[in-house]
Short mmCIF file of C-alpha atoms and ligand atoms in Angstrom, two decimals:
data_model
loop_
_atom_site.label_atom_id
_atom_site.label_comp_id
_atom_site.label_asym_id
_atom_site.label_seq_id
_atom_site.Cartn_x
_atom_site.Cartn_y
_atom_site.Cartn_z
CA UNK A 70 -12.92 -12.29 7.15
CA UNK A 71 -9.35 -14.05 6.35
CA UNK A 72 -8.75 -16.56 4.21
CA UNK A 73 -7.17 -18.69 6.57
CA UNK A 74 -10.10 -18.80 8.69
CA UNK A 75 -12.06 -18.98 5.27
CA UNK A 76 -9.63 -21.71 4.65
CA UNK A 77 -10.21 -23.49 8.05
CA UNK A 78 -14.42 -23.49 8.32
CA UNK A 79 -14.31 -24.56 4.44
CA UNK A 80 -11.91 -28.03 5.57
CA UNK A 81 -13.99 -27.89 8.62
CA UNK A 82 -17.86 -28.14 7.56
CA UNK A 83 -16.09 -30.92 4.17
CA UNK A 84 -15.10 -32.93 7.30
CA UNK A 85 -18.44 -33.07 9.26
CA UNK A 86 -21.18 -32.97 5.56
CA UNK A 87 -18.65 -36.51 4.97
CA UNK A 88 -18.55 -37.74 8.48
CA UNK A 89 -22.33 -37.15 9.33
CA UNK A 90 -22.31 -39.24 5.93
CA UNK A 91 -20.40 -42.03 6.46
CA UNK A 92 -22.31 -42.29 9.38
CA UNK A 93 -25.78 -42.41 8.00
CA UNK A 94 -24.36 -45.03 5.37
CA UNK A 95 -23.11 -47.43 8.23
CA UNK A 96 -26.53 -46.77 9.82
CA UNK A 97 -28.15 -47.36 7.06
CA UNK A 98 -26.27 -51.08 6.64
CA UNK A 99 -26.15 -51.99 10.17
CA UNK A 100 -29.82 -51.59 10.70
CA UNK A 101 -30.70 -53.08 7.61
CA UNK A 102 -28.49 -56.47 8.77
CA UNK A 103 -29.81 -57.12 12.33
CA UNK A 104 -33.41 -57.16 11.21
CA UNK A 105 -32.14 -59.09 8.26
CA UNK A 106 -30.53 -61.82 10.35
CA UNK A 107 -33.64 -62.44 12.95
CA UNK A 108 -35.05 -65.46 12.26
CA UNK A 109 -38.31 -65.07 11.10
CA UNK A 110 -42.10 -65.83 12.95
CA UNK A 111 -42.47 -69.15 11.05
CA UNK A 112 -39.51 -70.63 11.40
CA UNK A 113 -39.05 -69.52 15.24
CA UNK A 114 -42.87 -71.02 15.60
CA UNK A 115 -42.21 -74.43 13.82
CA UNK A 116 -38.76 -74.41 15.67
CA UNK A 117 -40.13 -73.95 18.91
CA UNK A 118 -43.21 -76.17 18.51
CA UNK A 119 -41.70 -78.75 18.51
CA UNK A 120 -39.58 -77.61 21.70
CA UNK A 121 -43.10 -77.06 23.28
CA UNK A 122 -43.97 -81.17 22.61
CA UNK A 123 -40.91 -81.98 24.30
CA UNK A 124 -40.88 -79.49 27.74
CA UNK A 125 -44.90 -79.85 27.39
CA UNK A 126 -45.70 -75.77 27.62
CA UNK A 127 -48.82 -74.97 26.54
CA UNK A 128 -49.77 -72.74 23.47
CA UNK A 129 -50.67 -69.58 25.14
CA UNK A 130 -47.29 -69.68 26.84
CA UNK A 131 -45.09 -70.03 23.26
CA UNK A 132 -46.65 -67.58 21.90
CA UNK A 133 -46.40 -65.54 25.36
CA UNK A 134 -42.84 -66.91 25.25
CA UNK A 135 -42.22 -65.47 21.12
CA UNK A 136 -43.48 -62.37 21.54
CA UNK A 137 -41.64 -61.10 25.06
CA UNK A 138 -38.58 -62.98 22.80
CA UNK A 139 -39.15 -60.70 19.65
CA UNK A 140 -39.80 -58.16 21.95
CA UNK A 141 -36.33 -58.17 23.61
CA UNK A 142 -35.15 -59.12 20.33
CA UNK A 143 -36.37 -55.56 18.83
CA UNK A 144 -35.77 -53.72 22.23
CA UNK A 145 -31.27 -54.97 21.60
CA UNK A 146 -31.72 -53.54 17.95
CA UNK A 147 -32.89 -50.87 18.91
CA UNK A 148 -30.29 -50.32 21.44
CA UNK A 149 -27.78 -51.49 19.35
CA UNK A 150 -28.11 -48.70 16.36
CA UNK A 151 -28.98 -45.69 19.21
CA UNK A 152 -25.71 -46.89 20.65
CA UNK A 153 -23.97 -46.67 17.61
CA UNK A 154 -25.52 -43.04 16.02
CA UNK A 155 -24.67 -41.39 19.51
CA UNK A 156 -21.22 -43.00 19.49
CA UNK A 157 -19.89 -42.38 16.35
CA UNK A 158 -21.65 -38.43 16.55
CA UNK A 159 -19.69 -37.76 19.37
CA UNK A 160 -16.87 -39.74 17.77
CA UNK A 161 -17.84 -36.81 15.21
CA UNK A 162 -17.37 -34.22 17.25
CA UNK A 163 -14.37 -35.25 18.89
CA UNK A 164 -12.35 -35.94 16.20
CA UNK A 165 -13.82 -33.00 14.10
CA UNK A 166 -12.56 -30.29 16.42
CA UNK A 167 -9.51 -32.31 16.35
CA UNK A 168 -9.91 -31.74 12.30
CA UNK A 169 -10.46 -28.11 12.89
CA UNK A 170 -7.80 -27.21 14.98
CA UNK A 171 -5.53 -29.24 12.70
CA UNK A 172 -6.67 -27.46 9.44
CA UNK A 173 -6.17 -24.14 10.53
CA UNK A 174 -2.73 -24.98 10.90
CA UNK A 175 -2.48 -26.29 8.63
CA UNK A 176 -4.25 -22.92 6.84
CA UNK A 177 -1.88 -20.88 8.26
CA UNK A 178 0.92 -22.95 6.92
CA UNK A 179 -0.45 -22.75 4.09
CA UNK A 180 -0.67 -18.85 4.08
CA UNK A 181 2.57 -17.98 5.34
CA UNK A 182 4.06 -17.49 2.14
CA UNK A 183 1.50 -15.49 1.15
CA UNK A 184 2.43 -12.95 4.05
CA UNK A 185 5.28 -12.93 3.07
CA UNK A 186 4.32 -11.97 -0.49
CA UNK A 187 1.56 -9.48 1.19
CA UNK A 188 4.46 -7.77 3.26
CA UNK A 189 7.29 -7.77 1.06
CA UNK A 190 5.08 -6.36 -1.77
CA UNK A 191 3.30 -3.78 1.71
CA UNK A 192 7.36 -2.94 1.82
CA UNK A 193 8.00 -2.39 -1.83
CA UNK A 194 4.71 0.08 -1.71
CA UNK A 195 5.63 2.28 0.76
CA UNK A 196 9.60 2.09 -0.20
CA UNK A 197 12.10 1.14 -2.49
CA UNK A 198 11.98 -0.89 -5.26
CA UNK A 199 15.25 -2.39 -4.32
CA UNK A 200 13.84 -5.23 -1.78
CA UNK A 201 12.71 -8.99 -3.23
CA UNK A 202 10.58 -11.84 -1.35
CA UNK A 203 12.99 -14.67 -2.52
CA UNK A 204 11.04 -17.08 -1.44
CA UNK A 205 12.47 -20.50 0.20
CA UNK A 206 11.11 -24.23 -0.51
CA UNK A 207 9.27 -26.56 -3.12
CA UNK A 208 8.77 -24.41 -6.59
CA UNK A 209 4.58 -24.85 -6.75
CA UNK A 210 2.12 -22.56 -6.88
CA UNK A 211 3.47 -20.07 -4.08
CA UNK A 212 6.72 -20.17 -5.10
CA UNK A 213 6.56 -19.68 -8.50
CA UNK A 214 3.73 -16.63 -7.84
CA UNK A 215 6.66 -15.71 -5.44
CA UNK A 216 9.17 -15.10 -7.95
CA UNK A 217 7.28 -14.03 -10.55
CA UNK A 218 6.91 -11.13 -8.68
CA UNK A 219 10.25 -10.66 -7.86
CA UNK A 220 11.09 -10.48 -11.83
CA UNK A 221 8.57 -8.30 -12.03
CA UNK A 222 10.00 -5.98 -8.97
CA UNK A 223 13.84 -6.52 -11.00
CA UNK A 224 12.35 -5.18 -14.13
CA UNK A 225 10.51 -2.41 -12.47
CA UNK A 226 13.40 -1.27 -10.45
CA UNK A 227 15.98 -1.38 -13.10
CA UNK A 228 13.56 0.67 -14.89
CA UNK A 229 13.22 3.08 -12.81
CA UNK A 230 17.22 3.06 -11.97
CA UNK A 231 17.83 3.37 -16.04
CA UNK A 232 15.51 5.90 -16.40
CA UNK A 233 16.62 8.18 -12.85
CA UNK A 234 20.29 7.34 -14.35
CA UNK A 235 19.11 9.31 -17.73
CA UNK A 236 18.19 12.26 -16.49
CA UNK A 237 20.67 12.35 -13.78
CA UNK A 238 23.58 12.20 -16.97
CA UNK A 239 21.74 13.91 -18.66
CA UNK A 240 21.36 16.89 -16.38
CA UNK A 241 25.38 16.97 -15.93
CA UNK A 242 25.57 16.59 -19.14
CA UNK A 243 23.40 19.86 -19.97
CA UNK A 244 24.75 21.95 -17.31
CA UNK A 245 28.84 22.47 -19.02
CA UNK A 246 27.38 23.74 -21.38
CA UNK A 247 25.24 26.05 -20.44
CA UNK A 248 28.20 26.79 -17.80
CA UNK A 249 30.54 27.82 -20.96
CA UNK A 250 27.71 29.76 -22.29
CA UNK A 251 27.55 31.78 -19.32
CA UNK A 252 30.62 32.10 -19.37
CA UNK A 253 31.38 33.57 -22.77
CA UNK A 254 28.25 35.77 -22.88
CA UNK A 255 29.02 37.49 -19.82
CA UNK A 256 33.23 37.99 -21.07
CA UNK A 257 31.66 38.81 -24.00
CA UNK A 258 28.93 41.47 -21.91
CA UNK A 259 31.87 42.89 -20.24
CA UNK A 260 34.07 43.77 -23.12
CA UNK A 261 34.98 47.30 -23.65
CA UNK A 262 34.59 47.23 -27.46
CA UNK A 263 30.75 45.71 -26.71
CA UNK A 264 28.02 47.99 -28.63
CA UNK A 265 24.55 48.51 -27.23
CA UNK A 266 23.51 45.56 -28.93
CA UNK A 267 25.82 42.65 -27.70
CA UNK A 268 25.20 43.87 -24.53
CA UNK A 269 21.20 43.61 -25.26
CA UNK A 270 21.65 40.56 -26.42
CA UNK A 271 23.80 39.15 -23.55
CA UNK A 272 21.97 40.27 -20.93
CA UNK A 273 18.92 38.43 -23.17
CA UNK A 274 21.17 35.21 -23.56
CA UNK A 275 21.60 34.93 -20.54
CA UNK A 276 18.20 35.17 -18.96
CA UNK A 277 17.03 32.35 -21.66
CA UNK A 278 20.85 30.33 -20.24
CA UNK A 279 19.81 31.27 -16.30
CA UNK A 280 16.17 29.31 -17.39
CA UNK A 281 17.58 26.54 -18.95
CA UNK A 282 20.11 26.32 -15.52
CA UNK A 283 16.85 26.58 -13.39
CA UNK A 284 15.77 23.85 -15.35
CA UNK A 285 18.12 21.05 -15.69
CA UNK A 286 18.89 22.12 -12.32
CA UNK A 287 15.57 21.83 -11.37
CA UNK A 288 15.69 18.02 -13.04
CA UNK A 289 18.66 17.09 -11.20
CA UNK A 290 17.06 17.61 -7.95
CA UNK A 291 13.60 15.55 -9.19
CA UNK A 292 15.61 12.60 -10.44
CA UNK A 293 17.32 12.73 -6.24
CA UNK A 294 14.45 13.28 -4.81
CA UNK A 295 12.52 10.52 -5.75
CA UNK A 296 14.97 8.05 -3.94
CA UNK A 297 14.71 6.76 -0.09
CA UNK A 298 16.57 10.10 2.46
CA UNK A 299 19.76 8.56 2.78
CA UNK A 300 21.02 9.54 6.26
CA UNK A 301 18.82 11.14 7.57
CA UNK A 302 19.08 13.34 10.77
CA UNK A 303 17.48 15.52 12.87
CA UNK A 304 16.70 19.06 11.29
CA UNK A 305 14.70 22.12 12.48
CA UNK A 306 12.44 23.75 9.84
CA UNK A 307 12.27 26.72 11.78
CA UNK A 308 16.43 27.11 11.30
CA UNK A 309 15.07 26.03 7.05
CA UNK A 310 12.76 28.72 7.48
CA UNK A 311 14.62 31.53 8.72
CA UNK A 312 17.89 30.66 6.22
CA UNK A 313 15.67 30.88 3.43
CA UNK A 314 13.24 33.56 4.21
CA UNK A 315 17.06 35.90 4.35
CA UNK A 316 17.21 34.53 1.09
CA UNK A 317 14.65 35.97 -0.23
CA UNK A 318 14.30 38.62 1.24
CA UNK A 319 15.50 41.17 -1.37
CA UNK A 320 13.16 39.54 -4.20
CA UNK A 321 9.99 40.17 -2.06
CA UNK A 322 10.72 43.55 -1.31
CA UNK A 323 11.49 44.52 -4.95
CA UNK A 324 7.87 42.60 -5.64
CA UNK A 325 6.34 44.55 -3.05
CA UNK A 326 5.35 41.48 -1.37
CA UNK A 327 5.40 41.82 2.45
CA UNK A 328 7.11 38.55 4.29
CA UNK A 329 5.95 36.83 7.59
CA UNK A 330 7.63 34.11 8.94
CA UNK A 331 6.94 32.91 12.37
CA UNK A 332 8.87 29.66 13.01
CA UNK A 333 8.85 28.19 16.11
CA UNK A 334 10.70 24.66 16.43
CA UNK A 335 10.00 21.42 13.78
CA UNK A 336 12.36 19.23 13.87
CA UNK A 337 12.07 16.45 10.76
CA UNK A 338 14.31 13.94 10.81
CA UNK A 339 15.62 13.73 7.10
CA UNK A 340 17.91 15.24 3.78
CA UNK A 341 18.50 18.85 4.53
CA UNK A 342 19.06 19.62 1.40
CA UNK A 343 15.95 18.34 0.80
CA UNK A 344 14.04 20.25 2.68
CA UNK A 345 15.41 23.47 2.09
CA UNK A 346 14.98 23.30 -1.42
CA UNK A 347 11.14 22.26 -0.14
CA UNK A 348 11.04 25.86 2.18
CA UNK A 349 12.90 27.30 -0.94
CA UNK A 350 10.63 26.43 -3.36
CA UNK A 351 7.42 27.01 -1.42
CA UNK A 352 8.26 30.48 -0.72
CA UNK A 353 9.35 31.70 -4.58
CA UNK A 354 6.36 30.39 -5.20
CA UNK A 355 4.69 33.03 -2.43
CA UNK A 356 6.84 35.90 -3.76
CA UNK A 357 6.84 34.84 -7.12
CA UNK A 358 3.11 34.16 -7.65
CA UNK A 359 2.08 37.30 -6.26
CA UNK A 360 1.01 40.75 -6.59
CA UNK A 361 2.70 43.99 -5.78
CA UNK A 362 0.94 44.68 -2.00
CA UNK A 363 0.24 41.05 -1.08
CA UNK A 364 1.13 38.57 1.21
CA UNK A 365 3.50 35.58 2.03
CA UNK A 366 3.11 34.09 5.57
CA UNK A 367 5.27 30.96 6.96
CA UNK A 368 5.04 29.21 9.76
CA UNK A 369 6.61 25.94 11.05
CA UNK A 370 4.92 24.84 14.56
CA UNK A 371 4.36 21.49 16.53
CA UNK A 372 1.48 19.61 16.81
CA UNK A 373 0.61 16.63 18.18
CA UNK A 374 4.36 16.01 18.20
CA UNK A 375 4.13 16.02 14.30
CA UNK A 376 6.55 18.99 12.83
CA UNK A 377 4.06 21.27 10.60
CA UNK A 378 5.73 23.86 8.01
CA UNK A 379 2.33 26.12 6.13
CA UNK A 380 3.12 28.50 3.44
CA UNK A 381 -0.29 30.95 2.96
CA UNK A 382 0.53 33.93 -0.13
CA UNK A 383 -1.85 36.51 -1.71
CA UNK A 384 -2.14 35.99 -5.81
CA UNK A 385 -3.98 35.08 -8.78
CA UNK A 386 -6.90 32.94 -8.29
CA UNK A 387 -6.56 29.40 -8.64
CA UNK A 388 -9.60 26.96 -8.91
CA UNK A 389 -9.71 24.01 -6.76
CA UNK A 390 -9.56 21.38 -9.39
CA UNK A 391 -6.51 23.15 -11.26
CA UNK A 392 -4.35 22.34 -7.91
CA UNK A 393 -3.51 18.32 -8.08
CA UNK A 394 -2.29 19.45 -11.44
CA UNK A 395 -0.39 21.85 -10.62
CA UNK A 396 1.61 19.47 -8.73
CA UNK A 397 2.93 17.32 -11.84
CA UNK A 398 6.36 17.90 -13.96
CA UNK A 399 6.25 21.43 -16.11
CA UNK A 400 2.54 22.53 -15.47
CA UNK A 401 2.41 25.97 -15.08
CA UNK A 402 -0.89 28.46 -13.78
CA UNK A 403 -2.26 30.11 -17.53
CA UNK A 404 -0.25 33.17 -17.97
CA UNK A 405 -0.91 35.32 -14.45
CA UNK A 406 2.11 35.34 -13.28
CA UNK A 407 3.45 39.16 -12.05
CA UNK A 408 5.80 39.63 -15.10
CA UNK A 409 6.67 36.88 -17.88
CA UNK A 410 10.36 36.72 -16.77
CA UNK A 411 9.72 35.31 -13.22
CA UNK A 412 7.27 32.38 -15.68
CA UNK A 413 9.21 29.56 -13.76
CA UNK A 414 9.54 25.74 -15.50
CA UNK A 415 6.98 24.00 -13.83
CA UNK A 416 9.32 21.66 -11.81
CA UNK A 417 8.17 23.20 -8.18
CA UNK A 418 5.51 21.89 -6.51
CA UNK A 419 6.67 18.82 -8.62
CA UNK A 420 9.86 18.65 -6.58
CA UNK A 421 8.15 19.35 -3.31
CA UNK A 422 5.57 16.78 -4.22
CA UNK A 423 9.00 14.22 -4.50
CA UNK A 424 10.64 15.16 -1.16
CA UNK A 425 7.00 15.43 0.72
CA UNK A 426 6.39 11.90 -0.44
CA UNK A 427 9.70 10.02 0.72
CA UNK A 428 9.37 11.74 3.83
CA UNK A 429 5.96 10.03 4.46
CA UNK A 430 5.14 14.00 4.76
CA UNK A 431 1.39 14.63 4.44
CA UNK A 432 0.93 17.51 1.67
CA UNK A 433 -1.54 19.76 0.78
CA UNK A 434 -2.50 22.27 -1.20
CA UNK A 435 -6.04 24.70 -0.75
CA UNK A 436 -7.16 27.61 -3.25
CA UNK A 437 -7.09 30.70 -0.96
CA UNK A 438 -10.39 33.03 -1.64
CA UNK A 439 -9.16 35.75 -2.64
CA UNK A 440 -5.77 33.98 -4.99
CA UNK A 441 -3.06 32.10 -4.07
CA UNK A 442 -2.12 29.07 -1.80
CA UNK A 443 -2.27 27.72 1.12
CA UNK A 444 -0.01 24.51 1.64
CA UNK A 445 0.52 22.61 4.73
CA UNK A 446 2.96 19.84 4.90
CA UNK A 447 3.24 17.61 7.87
CA UNK A 448 5.59 15.46 8.69
CA UNK A 449 5.08 11.70 10.21
N1 LIG B 116 1.62 29.88 -3.73
C1 LIG B 116 1.58 29.78 -5.13
N2 LIG B 116 -0.32 31.16 -5.89
C2 LIG B 116 -0.17 30.59 -6.39
N3 LIG B 116 -0.04 30.02 -7.52
C3 LIG B 116 0.81 29.09 -7.21
C4 LIG B 116 1.83 29.11 -5.95
N4 LIG B 116 2.62 28.27 -6.40
C5 LIG B 116 2.63 27.90 -7.38
N5 LIG B 116 1.36 28.66 -8.03
C6 LIG B 116 0.88 27.83 -9.55
O1 LIG B 116 1.90 26.87 -9.67
C7 LIG B 116 2.53 26.51 -11.04
C8 LIG B 116 3.68 25.35 -10.98
O2 LIG B 116 4.31 26.14 -9.81
P1 LIG B 116 5.63 25.03 -9.50
O3 LIG B 116 6.42 26.15 -8.56
O4 LIG B 116 5.84 23.95 -10.10
O5 LIG B 116 6.25 25.73 -11.13
P2 LIG B 116 7.05 27.40 -11.04
O6 LIG B 116 7.16 27.96 -9.63
O7 LIG B 116 5.96 27.71 -12.45
O8 LIG B 116 8.02 27.18 -12.00
P3 LIG B 116 9.59 26.75 -10.91
O9 LIG B 116 10.30 25.05 -11.47
O10 LIG B 116 10.42 28.02 -11.18
O11 LIG B 116 9.07 26.92 -10.07
C9 LIG B 116 2.65 27.87 -10.93
O12 LIG B 116 2.99 28.51 -12.35
C10 LIG B 116 1.48 28.56 -10.54
O13 LIG B 116 0.91 29.39 -11.47
MG1 LIG B 117 7.80 27.48 -8.09
#
């Protein structure tokens, strides 16, 4: 039940209880007073006995008269009490209904800032930490709650932003020396007088260098992928898939993985570069975590108005309970890769998850029974 309704019910209940108590008290006071103020029978008889002597009434007549008088008085009293009771009850009902209506309005007014707080909290939970409640009004409990919440958001925002900026800056700083390293190694290996050992060393170092470049590139993408899509545009996943599959054709052929692409129109509104990264990571995984003679099927389609991408491959067996962990940064399967040199850095699926999240897409990954993964990304 909504808090507003509950408050109204409590308020209404308290009003009716207090009203009923008041009516009871008034009723009891009036009742005790109208009976106490009646002349007692002895007093009446004395008074009327005198009168009887003056107007010549028999004793029986007098006693009948007194009885009638008392009966009438009692009836009148009962009438008065009943009228008070009835009138008060009707008044209580009418005023009570008005009070409950008023209480409902008041509760709504009190709840309005809470609704504002909840709405902002929901928006923040769904999207970005940049929003604030900025509650106007007197410095009361609710304003203090809203301000505390705003302060907390500001701190979180700063922390996240700082972390993102740090990763981005660090990645940029690290990229330059790696690029220089690569050039130096390539030049050294290309020297005509470079010996066999130097070439071998250069090739190894280049491989290490490339791995580091991939790692930093992944970190950079991950740091950027968690932000809102600044400028969403409609992108057809079918185009991306066709393009990416082309890029991986040679690698797939070398790995002896048969790639089967079925790209039907599937338009998504979002960031083209991030979406391409998502598709590329999934296809790279499908090719790299596979075995010779294996297959990779990539599918795009629009199902019930929602764009959907499916990537399914053969490969090493993955336990169902391991799947969630693979989406965490730097998590890799346990050394079952085709060859050691394709061992990735373990950021691919984390990036996929981040990109899916900012596009509000539902991401599911289930292991195939005979190995490999079946990943589905369904866009909203
Ligand atoms: N399609 C797949 N089939 C089987 N296993 C997979 C598949 N995709 C991922 N995995 C497992 O999940 C792990 C994590 O994948 P993820 O893409 O995050 O990292 P990676 O491929 O190892 O490195 P990279 O950052 O270069 O992508 C992989 O190491 C692999 O063991
Ligand atoms: Mg990968």
